[in-house]
Short mmCIF file of C-alpha atoms in Angstrom, two decimals:
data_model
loop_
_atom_site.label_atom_id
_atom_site.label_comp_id
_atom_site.label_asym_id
_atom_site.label_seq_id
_atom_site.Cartn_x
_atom_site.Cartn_y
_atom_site.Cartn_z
CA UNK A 355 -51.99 34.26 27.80
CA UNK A 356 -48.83 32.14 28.40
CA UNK A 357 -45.84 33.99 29.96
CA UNK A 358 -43.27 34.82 27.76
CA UNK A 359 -40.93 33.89 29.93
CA UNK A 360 -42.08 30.26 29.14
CA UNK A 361 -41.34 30.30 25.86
CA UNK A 362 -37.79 31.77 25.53
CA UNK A 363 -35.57 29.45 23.80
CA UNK A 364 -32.28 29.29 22.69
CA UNK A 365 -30.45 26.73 19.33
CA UNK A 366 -27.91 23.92 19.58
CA UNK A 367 -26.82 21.36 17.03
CA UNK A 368 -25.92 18.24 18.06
CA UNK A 369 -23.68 15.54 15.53
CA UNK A 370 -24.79 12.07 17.82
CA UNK A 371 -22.89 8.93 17.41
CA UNK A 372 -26.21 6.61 16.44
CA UNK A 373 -24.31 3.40 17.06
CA UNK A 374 -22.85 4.09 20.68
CA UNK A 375 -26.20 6.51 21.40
CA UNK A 376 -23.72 9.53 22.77
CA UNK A 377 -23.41 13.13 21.82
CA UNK A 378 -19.85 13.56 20.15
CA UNK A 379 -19.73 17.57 20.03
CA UNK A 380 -22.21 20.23 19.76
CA UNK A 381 -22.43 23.60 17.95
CA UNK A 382 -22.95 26.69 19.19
CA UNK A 383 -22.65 30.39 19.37
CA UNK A 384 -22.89 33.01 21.70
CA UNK A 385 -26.00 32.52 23.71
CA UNK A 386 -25.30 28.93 24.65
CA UNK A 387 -22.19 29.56 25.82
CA UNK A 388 -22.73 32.42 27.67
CA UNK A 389 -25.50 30.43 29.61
CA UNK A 390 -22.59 27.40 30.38
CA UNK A 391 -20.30 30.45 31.63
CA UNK A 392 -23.18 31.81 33.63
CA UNK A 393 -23.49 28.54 35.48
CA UNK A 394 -19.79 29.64 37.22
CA UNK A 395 -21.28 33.04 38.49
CA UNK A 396 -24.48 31.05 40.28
CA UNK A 397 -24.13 31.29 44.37
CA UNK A 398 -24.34 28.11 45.95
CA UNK A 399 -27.27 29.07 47.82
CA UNK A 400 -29.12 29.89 44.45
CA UNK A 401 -27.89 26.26 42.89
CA UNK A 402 -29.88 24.47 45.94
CA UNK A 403 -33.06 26.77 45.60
CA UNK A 404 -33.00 25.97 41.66
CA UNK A 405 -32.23 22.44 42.29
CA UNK A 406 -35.35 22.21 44.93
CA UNK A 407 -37.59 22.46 41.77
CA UNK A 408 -39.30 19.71 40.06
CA UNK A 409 -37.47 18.12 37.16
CA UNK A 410 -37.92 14.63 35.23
CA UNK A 411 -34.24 14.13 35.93
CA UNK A 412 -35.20 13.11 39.69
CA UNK A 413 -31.26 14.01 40.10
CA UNK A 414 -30.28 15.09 43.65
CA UNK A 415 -26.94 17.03 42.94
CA UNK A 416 -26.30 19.09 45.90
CA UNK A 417 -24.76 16.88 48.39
CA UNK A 418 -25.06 18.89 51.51
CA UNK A 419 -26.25 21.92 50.30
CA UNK A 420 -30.06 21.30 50.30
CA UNK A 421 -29.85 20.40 53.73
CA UNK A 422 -27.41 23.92 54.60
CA UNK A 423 -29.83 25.59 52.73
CA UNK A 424 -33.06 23.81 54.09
CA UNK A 425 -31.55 25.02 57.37
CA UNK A 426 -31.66 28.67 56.60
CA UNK A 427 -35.07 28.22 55.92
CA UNK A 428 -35.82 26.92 59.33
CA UNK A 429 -33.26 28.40 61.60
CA UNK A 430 -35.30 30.33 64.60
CA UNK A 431 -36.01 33.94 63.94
CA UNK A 432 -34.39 34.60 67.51
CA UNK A 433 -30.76 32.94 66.43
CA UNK A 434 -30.98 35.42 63.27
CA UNK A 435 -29.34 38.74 62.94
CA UNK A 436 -32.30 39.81 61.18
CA UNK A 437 -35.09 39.22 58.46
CA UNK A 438 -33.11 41.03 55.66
CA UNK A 439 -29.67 38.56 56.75
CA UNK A 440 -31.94 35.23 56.23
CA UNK A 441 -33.19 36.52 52.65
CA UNK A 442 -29.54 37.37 51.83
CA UNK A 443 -28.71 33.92 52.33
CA UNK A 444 -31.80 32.16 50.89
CA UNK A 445 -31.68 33.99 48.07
CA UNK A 446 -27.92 34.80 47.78
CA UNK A 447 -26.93 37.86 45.23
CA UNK A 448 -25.49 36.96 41.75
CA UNK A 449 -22.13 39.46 41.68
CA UNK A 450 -22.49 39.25 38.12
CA UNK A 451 -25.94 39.57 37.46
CA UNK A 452 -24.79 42.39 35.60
CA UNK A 453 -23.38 40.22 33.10
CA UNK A 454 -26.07 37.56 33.12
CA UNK A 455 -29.19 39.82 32.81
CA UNK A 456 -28.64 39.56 29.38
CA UNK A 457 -29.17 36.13 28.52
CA UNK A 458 -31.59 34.46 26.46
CA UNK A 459 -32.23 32.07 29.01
CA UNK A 460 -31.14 33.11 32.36
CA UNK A 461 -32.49 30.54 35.09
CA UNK A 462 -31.39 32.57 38.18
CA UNK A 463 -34.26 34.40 39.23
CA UNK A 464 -32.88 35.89 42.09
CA UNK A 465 -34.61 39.61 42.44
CA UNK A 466 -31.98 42.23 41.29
CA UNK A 467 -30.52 44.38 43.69
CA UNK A 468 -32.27 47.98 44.16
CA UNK A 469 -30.49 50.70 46.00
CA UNK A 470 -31.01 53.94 47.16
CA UNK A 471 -29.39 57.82 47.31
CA UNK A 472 -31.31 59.82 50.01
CA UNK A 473 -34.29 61.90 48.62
CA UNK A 474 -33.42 65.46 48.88
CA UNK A 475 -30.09 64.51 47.70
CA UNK A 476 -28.38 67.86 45.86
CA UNK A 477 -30.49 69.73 47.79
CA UNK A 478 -29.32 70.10 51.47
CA UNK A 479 -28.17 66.71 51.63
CA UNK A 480 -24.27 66.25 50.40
CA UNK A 481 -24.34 62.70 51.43
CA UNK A 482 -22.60 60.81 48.74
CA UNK A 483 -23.23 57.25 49.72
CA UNK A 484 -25.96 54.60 48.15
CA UNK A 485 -27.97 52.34 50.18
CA UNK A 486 -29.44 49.22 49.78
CA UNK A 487 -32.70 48.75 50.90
CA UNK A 488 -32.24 47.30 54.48
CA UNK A 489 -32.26 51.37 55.24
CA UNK A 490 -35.04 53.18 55.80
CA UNK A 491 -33.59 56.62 55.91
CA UNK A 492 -30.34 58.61 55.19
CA UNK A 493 -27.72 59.45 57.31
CA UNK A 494 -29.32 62.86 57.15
CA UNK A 495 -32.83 61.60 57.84
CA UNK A 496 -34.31 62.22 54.99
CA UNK A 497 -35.65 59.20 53.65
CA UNK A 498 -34.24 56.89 50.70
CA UNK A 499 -36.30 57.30 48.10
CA UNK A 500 -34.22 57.90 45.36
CA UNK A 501 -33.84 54.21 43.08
CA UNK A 502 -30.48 53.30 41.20
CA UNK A 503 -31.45 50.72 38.44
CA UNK A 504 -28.47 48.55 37.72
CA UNK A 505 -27.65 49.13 33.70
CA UNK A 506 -26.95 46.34 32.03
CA UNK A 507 -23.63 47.25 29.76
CA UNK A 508 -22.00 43.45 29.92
CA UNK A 509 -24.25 41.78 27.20
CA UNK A 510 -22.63 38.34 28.31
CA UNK A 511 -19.45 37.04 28.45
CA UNK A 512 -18.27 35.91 24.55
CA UNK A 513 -18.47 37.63 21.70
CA UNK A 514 -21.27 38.08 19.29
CA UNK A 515 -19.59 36.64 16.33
CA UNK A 516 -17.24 33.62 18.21
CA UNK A 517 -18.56 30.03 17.50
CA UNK A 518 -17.83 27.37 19.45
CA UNK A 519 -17.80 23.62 20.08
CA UNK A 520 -18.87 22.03 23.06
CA UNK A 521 -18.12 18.62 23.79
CA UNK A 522 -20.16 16.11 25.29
CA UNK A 523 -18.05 16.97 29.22
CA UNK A 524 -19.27 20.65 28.81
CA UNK A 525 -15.57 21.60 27.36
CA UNK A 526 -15.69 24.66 25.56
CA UNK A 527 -13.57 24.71 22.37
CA UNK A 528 -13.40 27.79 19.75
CA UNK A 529 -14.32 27.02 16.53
CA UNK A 530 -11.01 27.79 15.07
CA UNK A 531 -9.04 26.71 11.57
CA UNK A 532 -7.09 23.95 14.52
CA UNK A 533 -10.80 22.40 14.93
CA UNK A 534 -11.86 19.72 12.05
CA UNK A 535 -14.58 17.69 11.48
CA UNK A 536 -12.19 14.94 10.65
CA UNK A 537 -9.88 15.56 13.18
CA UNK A 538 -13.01 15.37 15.70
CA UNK A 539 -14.29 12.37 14.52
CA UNK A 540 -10.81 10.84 14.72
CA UNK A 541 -10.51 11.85 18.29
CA UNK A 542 -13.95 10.00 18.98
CA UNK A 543 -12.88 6.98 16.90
CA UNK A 544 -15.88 7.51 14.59
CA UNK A 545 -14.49 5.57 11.21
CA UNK A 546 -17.82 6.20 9.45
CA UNK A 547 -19.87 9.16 8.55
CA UNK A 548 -22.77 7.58 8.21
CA UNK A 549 -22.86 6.25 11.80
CA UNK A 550 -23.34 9.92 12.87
CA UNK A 551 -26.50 12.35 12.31
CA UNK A 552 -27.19 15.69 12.88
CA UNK A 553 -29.69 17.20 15.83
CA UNK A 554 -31.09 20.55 16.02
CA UNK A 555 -32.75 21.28 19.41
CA UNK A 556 -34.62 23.80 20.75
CA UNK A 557 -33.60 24.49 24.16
CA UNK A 558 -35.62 25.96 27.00
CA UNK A 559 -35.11 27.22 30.78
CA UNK A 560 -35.96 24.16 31.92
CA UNK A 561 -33.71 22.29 29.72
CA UNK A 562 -30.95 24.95 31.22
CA UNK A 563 -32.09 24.29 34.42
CA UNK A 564 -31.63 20.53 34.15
CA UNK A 565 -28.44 20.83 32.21
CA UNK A 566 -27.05 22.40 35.51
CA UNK A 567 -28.36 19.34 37.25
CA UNK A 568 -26.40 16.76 35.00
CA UNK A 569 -23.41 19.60 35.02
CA UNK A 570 -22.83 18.72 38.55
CA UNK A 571 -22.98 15.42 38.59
CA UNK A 572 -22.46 13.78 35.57
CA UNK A 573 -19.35 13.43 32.63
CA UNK A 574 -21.70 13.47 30.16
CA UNK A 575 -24.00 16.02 30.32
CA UNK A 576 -24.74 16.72 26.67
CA UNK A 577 -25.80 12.88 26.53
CA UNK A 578 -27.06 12.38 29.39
CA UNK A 579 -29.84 15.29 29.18
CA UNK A 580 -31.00 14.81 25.60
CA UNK A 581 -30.00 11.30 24.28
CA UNK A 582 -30.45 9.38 27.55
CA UNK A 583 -33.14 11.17 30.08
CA UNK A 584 -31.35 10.36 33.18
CA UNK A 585 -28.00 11.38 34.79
CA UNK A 586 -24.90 9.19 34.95
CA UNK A 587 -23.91 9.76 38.72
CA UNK A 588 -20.49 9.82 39.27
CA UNK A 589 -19.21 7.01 41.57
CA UNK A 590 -17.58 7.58 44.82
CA UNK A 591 -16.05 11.35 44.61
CA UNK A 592 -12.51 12.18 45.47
CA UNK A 593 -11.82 13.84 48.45
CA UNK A 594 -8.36 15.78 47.74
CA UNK A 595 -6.00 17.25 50.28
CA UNK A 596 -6.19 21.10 49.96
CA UNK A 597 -3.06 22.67 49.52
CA UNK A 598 -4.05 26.40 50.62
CA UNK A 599 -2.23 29.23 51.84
CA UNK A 600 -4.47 31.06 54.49
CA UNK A 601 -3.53 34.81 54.30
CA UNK A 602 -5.59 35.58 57.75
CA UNK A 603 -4.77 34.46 61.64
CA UNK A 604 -8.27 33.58 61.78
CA UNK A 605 -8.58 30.15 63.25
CA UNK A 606 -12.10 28.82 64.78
CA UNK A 607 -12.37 26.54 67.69
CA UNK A 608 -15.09 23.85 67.80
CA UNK A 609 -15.93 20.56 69.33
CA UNK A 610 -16.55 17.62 67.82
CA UNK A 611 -18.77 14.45 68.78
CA UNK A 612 -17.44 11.52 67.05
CA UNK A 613 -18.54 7.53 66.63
CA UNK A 614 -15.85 5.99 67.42
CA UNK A 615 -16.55 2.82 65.79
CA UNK A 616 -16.44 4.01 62.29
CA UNK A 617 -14.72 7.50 63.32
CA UNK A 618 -18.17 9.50 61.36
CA UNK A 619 -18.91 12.78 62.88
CA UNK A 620 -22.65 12.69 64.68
CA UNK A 621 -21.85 16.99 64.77
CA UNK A 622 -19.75 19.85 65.41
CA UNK A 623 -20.65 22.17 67.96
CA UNK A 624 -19.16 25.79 67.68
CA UNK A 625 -20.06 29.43 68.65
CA UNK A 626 -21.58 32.22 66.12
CA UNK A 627 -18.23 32.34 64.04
CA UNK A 628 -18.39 28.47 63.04
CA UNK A 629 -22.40 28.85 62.48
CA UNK A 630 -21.18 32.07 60.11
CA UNK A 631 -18.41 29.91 57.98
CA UNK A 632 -20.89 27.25 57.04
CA UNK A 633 -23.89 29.71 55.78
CA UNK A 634 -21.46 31.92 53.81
CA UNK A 635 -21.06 28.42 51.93
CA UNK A 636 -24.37 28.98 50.31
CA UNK A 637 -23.18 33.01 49.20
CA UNK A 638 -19.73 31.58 47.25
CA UNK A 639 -20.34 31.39 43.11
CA UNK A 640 -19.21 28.24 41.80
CA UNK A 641 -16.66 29.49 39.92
CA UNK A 642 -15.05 30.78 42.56
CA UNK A 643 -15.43 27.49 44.50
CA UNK A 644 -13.74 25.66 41.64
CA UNK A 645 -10.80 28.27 41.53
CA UNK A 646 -9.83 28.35 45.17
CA UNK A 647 -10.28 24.06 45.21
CA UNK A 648 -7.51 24.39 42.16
CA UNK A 649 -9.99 23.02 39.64
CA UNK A 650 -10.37 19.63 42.27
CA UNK A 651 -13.61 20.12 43.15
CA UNK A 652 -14.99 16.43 41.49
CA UNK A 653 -18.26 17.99 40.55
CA UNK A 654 -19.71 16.08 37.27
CA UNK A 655 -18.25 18.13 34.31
CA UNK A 656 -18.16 21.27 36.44
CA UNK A 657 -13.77 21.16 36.48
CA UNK A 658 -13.77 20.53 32.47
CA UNK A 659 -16.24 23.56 31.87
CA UNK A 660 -14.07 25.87 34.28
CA UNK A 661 -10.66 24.49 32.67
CA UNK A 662 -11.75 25.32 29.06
CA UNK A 663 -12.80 28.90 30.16
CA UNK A 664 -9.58 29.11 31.73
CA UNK A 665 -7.68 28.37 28.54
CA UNK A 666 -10.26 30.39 26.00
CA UNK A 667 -7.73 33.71 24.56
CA UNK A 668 -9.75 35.89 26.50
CA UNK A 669 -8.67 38.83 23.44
CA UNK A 670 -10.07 37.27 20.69
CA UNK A 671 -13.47 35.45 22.62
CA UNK A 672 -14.49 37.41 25.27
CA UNK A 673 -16.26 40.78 25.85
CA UNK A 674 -13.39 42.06 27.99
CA UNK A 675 -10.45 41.10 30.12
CA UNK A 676 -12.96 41.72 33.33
CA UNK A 677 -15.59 39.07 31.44
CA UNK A 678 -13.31 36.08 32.03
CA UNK A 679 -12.31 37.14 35.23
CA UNK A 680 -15.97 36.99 36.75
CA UNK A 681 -15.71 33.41 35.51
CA UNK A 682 -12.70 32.44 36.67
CA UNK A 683 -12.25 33.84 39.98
CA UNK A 684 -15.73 35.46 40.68
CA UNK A 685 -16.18 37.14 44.03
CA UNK A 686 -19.26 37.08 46.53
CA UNK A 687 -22.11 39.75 45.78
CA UNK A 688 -20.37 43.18 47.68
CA UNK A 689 -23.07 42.98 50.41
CA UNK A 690 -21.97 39.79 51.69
CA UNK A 691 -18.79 41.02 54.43
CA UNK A 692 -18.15 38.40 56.54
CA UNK A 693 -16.09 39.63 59.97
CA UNK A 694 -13.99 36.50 59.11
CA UNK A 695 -12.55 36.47 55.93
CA UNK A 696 -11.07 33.40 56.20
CA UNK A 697 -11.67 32.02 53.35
CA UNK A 698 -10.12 33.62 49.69
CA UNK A 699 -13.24 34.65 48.18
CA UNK A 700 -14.56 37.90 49.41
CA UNK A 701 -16.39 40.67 47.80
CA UNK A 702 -15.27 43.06 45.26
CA UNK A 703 -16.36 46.40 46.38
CA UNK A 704 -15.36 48.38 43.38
CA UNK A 705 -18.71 49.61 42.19
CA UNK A 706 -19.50 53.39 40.57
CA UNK A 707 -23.04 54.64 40.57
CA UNK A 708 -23.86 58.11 38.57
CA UNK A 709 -26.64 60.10 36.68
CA UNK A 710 -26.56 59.85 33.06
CA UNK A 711 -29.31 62.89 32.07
CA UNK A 712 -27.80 66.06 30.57
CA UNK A 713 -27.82 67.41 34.18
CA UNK A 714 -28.47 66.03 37.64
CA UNK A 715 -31.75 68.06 37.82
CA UNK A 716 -32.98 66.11 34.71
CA UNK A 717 -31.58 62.80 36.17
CA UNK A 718 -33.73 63.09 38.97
CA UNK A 719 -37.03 63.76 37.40
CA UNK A 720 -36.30 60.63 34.36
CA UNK A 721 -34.72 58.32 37.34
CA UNK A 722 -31.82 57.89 34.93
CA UNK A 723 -29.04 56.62 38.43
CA UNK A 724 -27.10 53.66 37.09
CA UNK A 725 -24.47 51.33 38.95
CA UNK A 726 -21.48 49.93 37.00
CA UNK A 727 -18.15 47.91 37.51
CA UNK A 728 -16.32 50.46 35.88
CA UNK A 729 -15.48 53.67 35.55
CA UNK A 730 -18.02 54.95 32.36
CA UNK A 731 -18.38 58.52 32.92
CA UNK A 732 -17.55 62.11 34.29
CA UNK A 733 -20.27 62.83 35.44
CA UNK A 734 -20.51 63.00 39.58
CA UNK A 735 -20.01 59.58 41.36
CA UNK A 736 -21.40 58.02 44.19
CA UNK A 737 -19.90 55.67 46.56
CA UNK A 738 -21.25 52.09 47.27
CA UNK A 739 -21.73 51.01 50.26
CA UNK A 740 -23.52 48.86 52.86
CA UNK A 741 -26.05 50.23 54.48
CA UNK A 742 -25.55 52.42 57.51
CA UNK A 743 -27.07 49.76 59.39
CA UNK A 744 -24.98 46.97 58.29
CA UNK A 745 -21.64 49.30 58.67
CA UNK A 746 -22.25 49.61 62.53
CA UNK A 747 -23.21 46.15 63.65
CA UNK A 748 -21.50 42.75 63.79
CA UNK A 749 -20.91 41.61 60.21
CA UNK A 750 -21.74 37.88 60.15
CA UNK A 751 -25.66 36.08 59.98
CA UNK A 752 -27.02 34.95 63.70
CA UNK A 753 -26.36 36.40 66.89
CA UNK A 754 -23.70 36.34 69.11
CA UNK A 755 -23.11 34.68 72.90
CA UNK A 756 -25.19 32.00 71.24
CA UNK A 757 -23.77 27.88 70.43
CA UNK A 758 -24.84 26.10 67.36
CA UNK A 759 -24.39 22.69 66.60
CA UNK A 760 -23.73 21.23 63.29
CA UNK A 761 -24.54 17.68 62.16
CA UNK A 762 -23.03 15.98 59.04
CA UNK A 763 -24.72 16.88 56.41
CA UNK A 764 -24.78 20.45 57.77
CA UNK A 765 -28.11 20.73 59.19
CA UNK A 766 -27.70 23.83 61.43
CA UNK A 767 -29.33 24.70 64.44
CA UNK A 768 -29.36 26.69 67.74
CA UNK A 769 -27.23 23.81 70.11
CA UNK A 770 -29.08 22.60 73.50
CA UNK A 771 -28.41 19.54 75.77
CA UNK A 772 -31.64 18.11 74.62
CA UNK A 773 -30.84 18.70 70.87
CA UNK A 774 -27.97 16.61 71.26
CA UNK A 775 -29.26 13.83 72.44
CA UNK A 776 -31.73 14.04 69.72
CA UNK A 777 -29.09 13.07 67.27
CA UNK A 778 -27.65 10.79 68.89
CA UNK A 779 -30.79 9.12 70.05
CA UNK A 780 -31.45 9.37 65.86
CA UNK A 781 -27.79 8.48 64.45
CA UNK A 782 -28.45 4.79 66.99
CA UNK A 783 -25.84 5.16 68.52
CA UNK A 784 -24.34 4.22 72.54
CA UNK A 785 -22.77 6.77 74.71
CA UNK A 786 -19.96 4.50 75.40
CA UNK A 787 -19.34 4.38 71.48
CA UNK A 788 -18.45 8.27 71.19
CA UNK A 789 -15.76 10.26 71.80
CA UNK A 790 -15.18 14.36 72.00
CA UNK A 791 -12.05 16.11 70.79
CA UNK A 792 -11.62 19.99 70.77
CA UNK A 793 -10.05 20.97 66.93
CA UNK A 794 -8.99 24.49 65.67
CA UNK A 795 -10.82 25.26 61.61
CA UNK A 796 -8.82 27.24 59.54
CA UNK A 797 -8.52 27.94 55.84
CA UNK A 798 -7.56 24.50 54.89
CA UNK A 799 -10.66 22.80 56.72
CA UNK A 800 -12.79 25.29 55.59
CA UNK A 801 -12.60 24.01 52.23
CA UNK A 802 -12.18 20.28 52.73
CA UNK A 803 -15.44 20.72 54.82
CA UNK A 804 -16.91 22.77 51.82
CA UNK A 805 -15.40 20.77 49.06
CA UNK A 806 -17.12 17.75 50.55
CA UNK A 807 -20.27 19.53 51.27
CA UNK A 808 -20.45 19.71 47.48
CA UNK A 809 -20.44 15.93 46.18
CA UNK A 810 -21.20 14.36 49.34
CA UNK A 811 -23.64 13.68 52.59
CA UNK A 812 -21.18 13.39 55.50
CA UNK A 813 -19.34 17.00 54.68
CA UNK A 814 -17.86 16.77 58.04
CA UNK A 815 -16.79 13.49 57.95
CA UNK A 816 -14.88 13.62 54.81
CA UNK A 817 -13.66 17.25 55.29
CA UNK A 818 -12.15 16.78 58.89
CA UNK A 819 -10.81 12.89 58.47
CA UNK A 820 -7.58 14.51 58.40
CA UNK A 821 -8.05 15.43 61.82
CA UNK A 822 -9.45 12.00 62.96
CA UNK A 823 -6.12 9.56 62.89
CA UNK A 824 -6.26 9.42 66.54
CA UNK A 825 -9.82 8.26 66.92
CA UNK A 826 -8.89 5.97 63.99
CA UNK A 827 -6.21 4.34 65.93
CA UNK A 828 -8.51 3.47 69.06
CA UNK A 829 -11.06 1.55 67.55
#
């Protein structure tokens, strides 16, 4: 019997230009675009494990991120923290899978979170805190035993009734008395009906799943996926200055190996605090990625899609005021606390779990715990929190008193004498031809480097040339 799963699909009508073979607009309702807003919520780390599956597209869209993630995957058990810290990252927490368990089509499959309350909580346990599952037992030592299934209240992001149009750069536009065919058609420079026809598709995960693809890299996704079977890459992305205002003193010192001949970056070298900036790349949603680059981040049709959300009257389209905030500046899943919070998109720790029988007694024998982003009930609540475990030690990914080197295209690894001159052996290049220079990362580097991580193989490169004028000027 075929998985169900499989056959999910969701409607869109296309009106297609048959003369210059492109997608003018499409229509749509509710499910479609909550699946284009749920693209915003995805963690980079969960874009490069979707990505990594096969697709007809033959579209690689992550820049650096397959390799940053690819690392994860191979980064020695002994340079670490632990087992649970290298799942976290390879399979990164959707903050708003709350919102996005809902869908019709819903391509992050990511397991859900599961906590805990201690077992013989109510009983002589008073301890009021949830655990995830990296705990074994309760502050108490009783063990954690007691599940808390995340209820699913959200149903999406737009309203049931909204309709929308969706134009061929993924810009979302309500289907409002201001929207005309004619004035559409105008806009496109279509003179003639009949050199337009109607498509009704029938869209599936996969077809999700490769939208994203195009989404990323492409100006004309809409087209591109269902007209034209292959991608439109982009050509040469921008790299932008980043004009941020770092809140935190936190500033990270690393050393960098440079060519001087062309001033590229062989790698960076850096202690545990540089090796725990570039893997809490892969835990950032998109949206929130977009937001902090000021809607710069040259990503395919990614900055229109954002923009249009942006814009949307979040009264008359959205579930709630809290809706279009997850997709405008979404936050990193609550577990994710980084001991350097240097860059502007943390977690939002305001989370309520409580029992929703007639009486706690009850709750306990149905298993009716539930977590929410708001405030639902009177009944007793519980306090989220990291696990005891993850409270008490150092709050980053590999271990400390360790160096770890970082080559271009962020490949991460433990750092070594003999590693090094394995790139350089590999990058061809002589030792007279290189030069070192100490630099200092803070907020603004952290998101040049990340910005070009995103649409581009030399993330170091591009992100630090700003710091590079001097090796520039002794070629």
């Amino acid at each position: 019997m075929a998985d169900s799963k499989t056959e999910e699909r969701t409607c869109l009508k296309l009106l297609v230009n048959t003369e210059t073979n492109k997608v003018l607009f499409a229509e749509t309702g509710k499910p479609f675009v909550d699946i284009l807003c749920s693209f915003l919520t995805l963690p980079l780390g969960t874009i490069a494990r979707l990505l990594q599956k096969p697709s007809s597209m033959h579209a690689d869209t992550t820049g650096c991120l397959n390799s940053l993630y690819q690392s994860v995957a191979d980064l020695n058990k002994m340079y670490v923290l632990t087992k649970t810290d290298k799942e976290m990252l390879m399979q990164p927490k959707n903050s708003s899978e709350d919102y996005c368990n809902s869908l019709e089509l819903n391509i992050d499959d990511t397991p859900p979170a599961m906590y805990f309350l201690c077992t013989n909580f109510g009983g002589s346990c008073n301890n009021t805190n949830l655990y995830t599952s990296t705990d074994k037992n309760c502050a108490c030592g009783n063990p954690l035993t007691r599940s808390v299934f995340l209820k699913h209240f959200c149903d999406g992001f737009v309203r049931s009734r909204a309709k929308f149009v969706i134009t061929d750069d993924l810009t979302i536009i309500p289907n409002s008395k201001h929207v005309t065919c004619f004035g559409l058609l105008k806009d496109y420079g279509v003179k003639s009906t009949s050199s337009v026809t109607e498509i009704t598709l029938s869209v599936t995960k996969e077809k999700v799943l490769d939208l994203l693809r195009c989404a990323l890299i492409s100006k004309s996704p809409l087209t591109d996926l269902f007209l034209r079977k292959k991608p439109s890459i982009e050509s040469s992305p921008r790299f932008l200055d980043c004009a941020v205002e770092n809140n935190t003193n936190i500033q990270i010192g690393v050393k960098l190996v440079i060519r001087k001949s062309d001033s590229k970056i062989l790698y960076a070298q850096g202690d545990e605090d540089f090796a725990d900036l570039l893997l809490s790349f892969l835990t950032f949603p998109l949206g929130g990625v977009v937001s902090k680059l000021r809607s710069n981040c040259s990503l395919g049709s990614i900055d229109k899609l954002y923009k249009s959300i942006v814009y949307l009257d979040e009264n008359k389209y959205f579930k709630s005021t809290k809706a279009k905030k997850r997709l405008v500046d979404p936050h990193v899943a609550w577990q994710f606390r980084s001991r350097n919070k240097i860059l502007p998109i943390q977690p939002n720790m305001k989370c309520y779990c409580y029992y929703h029988g007639k009486s706690y007694e009850e709750s306990v024998i149905q298993n009716k715990f539930f977590i929410s982003d708001e405030n639902r009930t009177r009944k007793k609540m519980f306090q989220l929190n990291n696990s005891k475990t993850m409270s008490s030690r150092r709050k980053g990914y590999v271990k400390t008193l360790k160096m770890y080197v970082a080559t271009d295209d962020l490949i991460i690894s433990q750092s070594s004498p003999i590693s090094s001159i394995y790139i350089i052996n590999s990058s061809k290049t002589s030792l007279d031809d290189l030069k070192e220079k100490d630099i200092t990362i803070g907020a603004k580097e952290c998101l040049t480097i990340l910005m070009a991580a995103l649409t581009s193989t030399s993330a170091l490169t591009n992100g630090l040339a700003h710091l590079l004028t001097e090796v520039k000027e002794e070629k």
